[in-house]
Amino acid sequence: MKKFILLIMIIFTTQFSFAQVKIINGTVTDLGGIPLPSANIIIKGTTRGTDSDFDGKFSIEAKVGETLMISYIGYETQSILIGTETIIKIQLKESSTTNLKEVIVTSLGIKKTRRSLTYAAQEIKAEELTRVRDVNIVNTIAGKVAGVTVTKSAGGTGGSTKVIIRGNSSVSNNQPLYVIDGIPMLNSGSGQPNDTFGSLAGGNKDGGDVISLINPDDYDGMTVLKGAAASVLYGSQGANGVILLSSKKGKIGKVNVTASSVTTFETAAYLPEFQTDYIASPGADESWGAAQKTNNHVKDFFETAVTQTTSLGYSMASENSSTAFSFANVSASGIIPENNLKKNNFGIRQTSKIFKDKLTFAANANYTSQTIINKPVNGFYFNPLTGVYLMPRGNDFNYYKDNFEIFDPTRNLMAQNWMTNRDIMQNPYWAINRNKSEDENHFFNGAIALTYKATDWLSIASRYSYNRITSSFDKKIYATTQGTLSHPNGRYINEDSFSAQRYADLIATINTKINENFSFNANIGTSITNTLINQRTSLDSGISAGLQYANWFTLHNFNNNNGNYQTIDSKKEIQSVFAATTFGYKDRLFLDLAGRNDWSSTLVNSDNIGFFYPSVGLTGILTEMVEMPEFINFGKVRATFAQVGNDIYPFITSQTYYYNTGISDPRPNAGPKTGTTLKPELKSEYEFGTEWRMFNNRLNFEISYYSSETKNQYLQVLAPVGNREGVIYYGFNAGNIENKGIEAIIKGGIIRNEKFSWDTTINFSKNKNRVNGIPTELGGRLNLTEAGVNSYRYALIEGRPFGVIEGINFKKDDQGRILLNDDGTFQRTDFEEVGNSNPDFMLGFSNTFKLGSFTANVLLDGRFGGDVMSLTQAQNDAFGVSKASGDARNAGGVAINGVRASDGVPVTSVDAQSYYTQVGGRAGISGEYVYDATNVSVREVSIGYNINPKLFPFIEKASVSLIARNLFFIYKDAPFDPNIALSTGEGLQGVDIYGLPSTRSIGLNLNITF
Amino acid sequence: MKLYNIKKTTIIISLLIIVSCTDNFEEINTNPNGITPELFEQDFNHIKGGFAPMFNNIQVLTPEWVYQLQQGLNCDIWSGYMATPTPFAGGVNNTTYSLVDGWNGFIWDYAYRNVMFNAYDIANKTKDKYDQFYALSLILKVEGMHRVTDTFGPIIYSDFGSQASIIEYDSQEDVYNLMFEELDFAVAELTTRYNAGEESTFVSTDLSGYNGDYKAWVKFANTLRLRLAMRIVKVNPVLAKLEAEKAIAHEFGVMTVNEDLFKIVSPVYTNPIATISNSWLDIRMSADMESILRGYEDPRIASYFNISSQFLGEYKGVRTGIELIAKADHQDFSGIGEVVSSNEIVLMTTAEAYFLRAEGALRGWNMGGIAQDFYEQGIEMSFNQRGVSGAAAYKVDNVKTPIAYVDPNFSVNNSAPVNNVTIAWNDSDSNEIKLQKIITQKWIGGFPEGQEAWSDYRRTGYPKLFPVLVNYSGGTITTQFGPRRINFVQSERTNNPGGVASGVSKLGGPDNGGTRIWWDTTGPNF
């Protein structure tokens, strides 16, 4: 690596040694004298250029008679003819309201002026993505975009993240589409857990996703297109909103070498609370025995995790070509011992203009490899946390740590050493060391694009991209692992998945003025997307079948073939034609009309394989049309209506029989109910918005209202047992989900002067949704997560908001008293609604302070409303290890307002053990374990310092900052972090079942630009 | 001009992409890991494919934990065969009469998903077309589903496959009548084909020990009819006698030798009880088995159970329905023995056929012999089946009786013996004592299949079992009589509430474990 940097430096110095003539030193500021860092300075007609430093200062070599062009986003570009002076001061004027040329990247990479947009789009600058770095880029957008809910998985570092834009609108998938440089990216993962108990196939594991693999340093910021109108050009894939990423491009005239190093330290925050007063009876699994002081061993189990990210970037550009390389390495350990991650990213991007700039050629390639050892799981199986939390108190945890295996002379092997033989709680150190798992992901993304500029007003572009993801999961389960999880000789699980997407398009862009007053833009194109998701070979020696020789982990050692499968999650092709047009009138009134027709292979054999959907939008710049007070710089109103179609699951309409894991005969996995046909789902959305800028752009705000309805949802639900079609799932169109909401963004430059500035942004969003039209045959409900044997179920219920959490409650009399039977047992209800997993509204409050060379950022993130259930707490209670169970024993019982059902005798206190063994536990009265999910956290804090580059001759810019993520909660009700979900799929929301505790991270970020 | 050409090309290319490629949509949309319906029909696999899951799920063979919930933690325990040392759910569970919905749903769900559905599917594909398959599927359906109606009472039977929003439950009486009719059809069809010398089309599909032999299947069907007939003897003695005599009178008759017994021979799986007992230590010998087998010095004990690893040289059972504090307290009592370490799962023994005939003869039915002979042949058949000698001396022993139960760790669980009969047949015994002896021997012989033993226990009250000491049923299940059924399941309450309501009304009592099902009357045995 050092050699590489050295090489770059040589190139750098060589370049400059050729340069001649005089050196001009300059300063770029705004009209108020505030320095503008990273302003672009270029000598017109050459490739020479530079950037201003943090103080707005720059130096450049130039000849007399040359022209300096100085530009800065949001400001008008200035040109200065070089005379004899060697020191120049440049004051840039903020782009005035009449000349707001701010450009935003929209669908398909099409650039539009922000003012002409008819829908809501919100940008995040590159520095926001890397300032308080997270291994997963999307975790850094939490609280920064109105209307976007970001929920991390409990999979720890390298885990996936669930992103919901404007509420859940689909039963099957609510994640947005990620688009890199206008080309959709395949964001598939190898699956999400959906079992309340935990998967026997190696534990409830997060199969990851692709967006978590990319390198945040490769991108120049992000644009979030929230509504259907914004994404109509992506078709079905964009129905849940689109997140656009633009690659960093070389800046003209400048060699740019950047290096950054980030080290963060994470510690477990918000652990459950445990009692230290009682031990387990001899031999018992539950700690309901005698009073005896014990140590709380739980804290010592967790380690301080270290994440080290090193990234290097190199770019250079001339007017005709640009080149950029990047490399990043992440090396991280987890808070659970023996959990670690290694990730390497490589990127290259090249653009060239040929044939007198008529033809532009661009190509880029990115490759990422990631290996995670012992990716944390949740649920009861294969999870070391259950053993840590539930260990019968009175045992010496350290003894079992140091002696997790002991020699078994009868088998002549090292056997697990633990005080109990219980499927849900193995020796945690055995689980870590002898049930070890390895996840590996490789992601390749390659794209080429050709753009031909035929005339001033017409250009034609064609692009092709190929995404390829391979994932493997390997778990070696040693002999003497608990018998529910493994064969006596051990068990071997090995899965390999392959996913790929091929995308090609051809788009003609027309950009013309019809006459003085009318302008016309159009994009007409066609695209083809072919995806294959999770073509998987899955090997599992199984529990009853097993391995022939103990601990020999290879396919040939399997006793039989019953656990081995080849499967494919999805395979489809979508072909499309589309057109989007914008008519502009006097740069103040814009009308958007767009339409798209998709043909999807998934609809083959149904009435129509193709489906059309339109959008229309209108924007008016009020400040151009009406006389406004002086202090208003800009005002606009916009309205839009759009539809997005969505195809159905693949394979449904072309029926085949196949083996499904756990089902012993070949069956169709899913199919339509007899007498029904399938059609695409359709999302319709209205949106109204207004945007204002005032007081010299010191105060900006934007408000949007939207109302969407997604009809004819393709639902795939577990078919009733013994359905006559013999399918496991029914696929049908039914149900619609309504979302209505408001988003507001307020930005203020509260204080701005030469020495000190304070800028703030508030993102507010509120969403209400409702599920309708669930067929009565299904009892007006769809279970997204089945209850299994536990007291948690997650469902869509007719007339209720999306994502109802169901559980068991106490049965009560009309006075609200808990009913008890004569034998002291509680009467319980059936499953009923106990909460909802979605927040009512969200608030992000971001602040940036600048004082001299110091910059500080503080981001507060709040979610209000919604509920979560903690089965962790319930199980800890039932096992008598929780603080609550200890406190209740100390208090001589649990006070209740109860009554004996048979004779009406009041019951005011129940023995702690009797209470918690019935009410607690995974199958207990779970309604007692529902908490308000409202929380406000200090999400990000950073304090940065810009090092004076004069101290280091060959450094152009350098900064160092102290960063912190998830510092603490200002308010929280739940006994765990409600911003973490067990799954980033549709199931297992709003519940914690031994998920990894959330972490607080603090670290140091060093950035250098040469 | 140039511009015009480009435009034209664009349009043509666009059209070409769209027009030319949708032809392969069918291929793209076909899962390459699946088998198409046409290919599936080769070798009648589309019909045969449904049989394996029926065989494998009458008792769930895999995964083991499902067997545990489907049968292991209900009738295997309530029959008095086995007990668990594990205080599941804090000891408040099926074993202490607090019926756990999350467990018991598997009984229903697996039966309907695997047995009932495939029977329905095969019927649709074979009825009036390949009636030999249809006949065999009916026998398996009755074998699988009588267990379900005996567990719940009213169940979905005639209405299965209905597209109505409410799937009605049939009363248990209707279910029994339908099952007799289905056996009529199956027996007649297979008898005709056998007598015509037709070659069996069932050889490769047959996972029982019968190797596709139609005659053996008919004998099994006749014995099954005899079992069902006896089941309803208290509620409809006339029909019971009629059906029982019909079974005996059939030209192939009922099972008579041990080669006739009905078992699942799994090419892959061993009896799930082996794993549950040996590796999970979740199921042990019951106190009742210890009391009776040790009292009789029954040599079959060595096949049924292992010697306790805690009390060396001793068979030690666990009493059901006691206060369990730690699993470790009882987990090293006797596990289940070699009888479950096999890939052969016996669902109906030949011994049972003899004990059924003994009871029939006792009731004065024409069973082709006298009660004592059948009783003693039943004992011999069972010894023979287990490869155990000494039946001759055993069957005439009129001294030995069950012994008291002692829990070496917790004396509160101790009890004097309760099933106080000897082995030997004594003509001067009352019918009640004779019945107790027959059922006691049938109970021993039927081990470890707890479903039939629990039904016999409910019908006759024999063998007498140690009562639970802890009853968490909330007053719905009496300690004296134990659970009489299992309440309707969660999945049905959620997905088919109207159907459940129809079931409750046909049940004629509250939907809990204390309500007696149709054939389970409080009347006397005679």
PDB file of N, CA and C in Angstrom, chain A residues 350 383 719:
ATOM      1  N   GLN A 350     -13.832   4.755 -15.998  1.00  0.00           N
ATOM      2  CA  GLN A 350     -13.140   5.432 -17.093  1.00  0.00           C
ATOM      3  C   GLN A 350     -14.185   6.065 -18.002  1.00  0.00           C
ATOM      4  N   ASN A 383     -27.712 -19.921  18.810  1.00  0.00           N
ATOM      5  CA  ASN A 383     -27.448 -18.554  19.237  1.00  0.00           C
ATOM      6  C   ASN A 383     -26.688 -18.593  20.556  1.00  0.00           C
ATOM      7  N   ALA A 719     -50.946 -21.431   2.163  1.00  0.00           N
ATOM      8  CA  ALA A 719     -52.288 -21.906   1.859  1.00  0.00           C
ATOM      9  C   ALA A 719     -52.798 -22.731   3.032  1.00  0.00           C
TER      10      ALA A 719
END
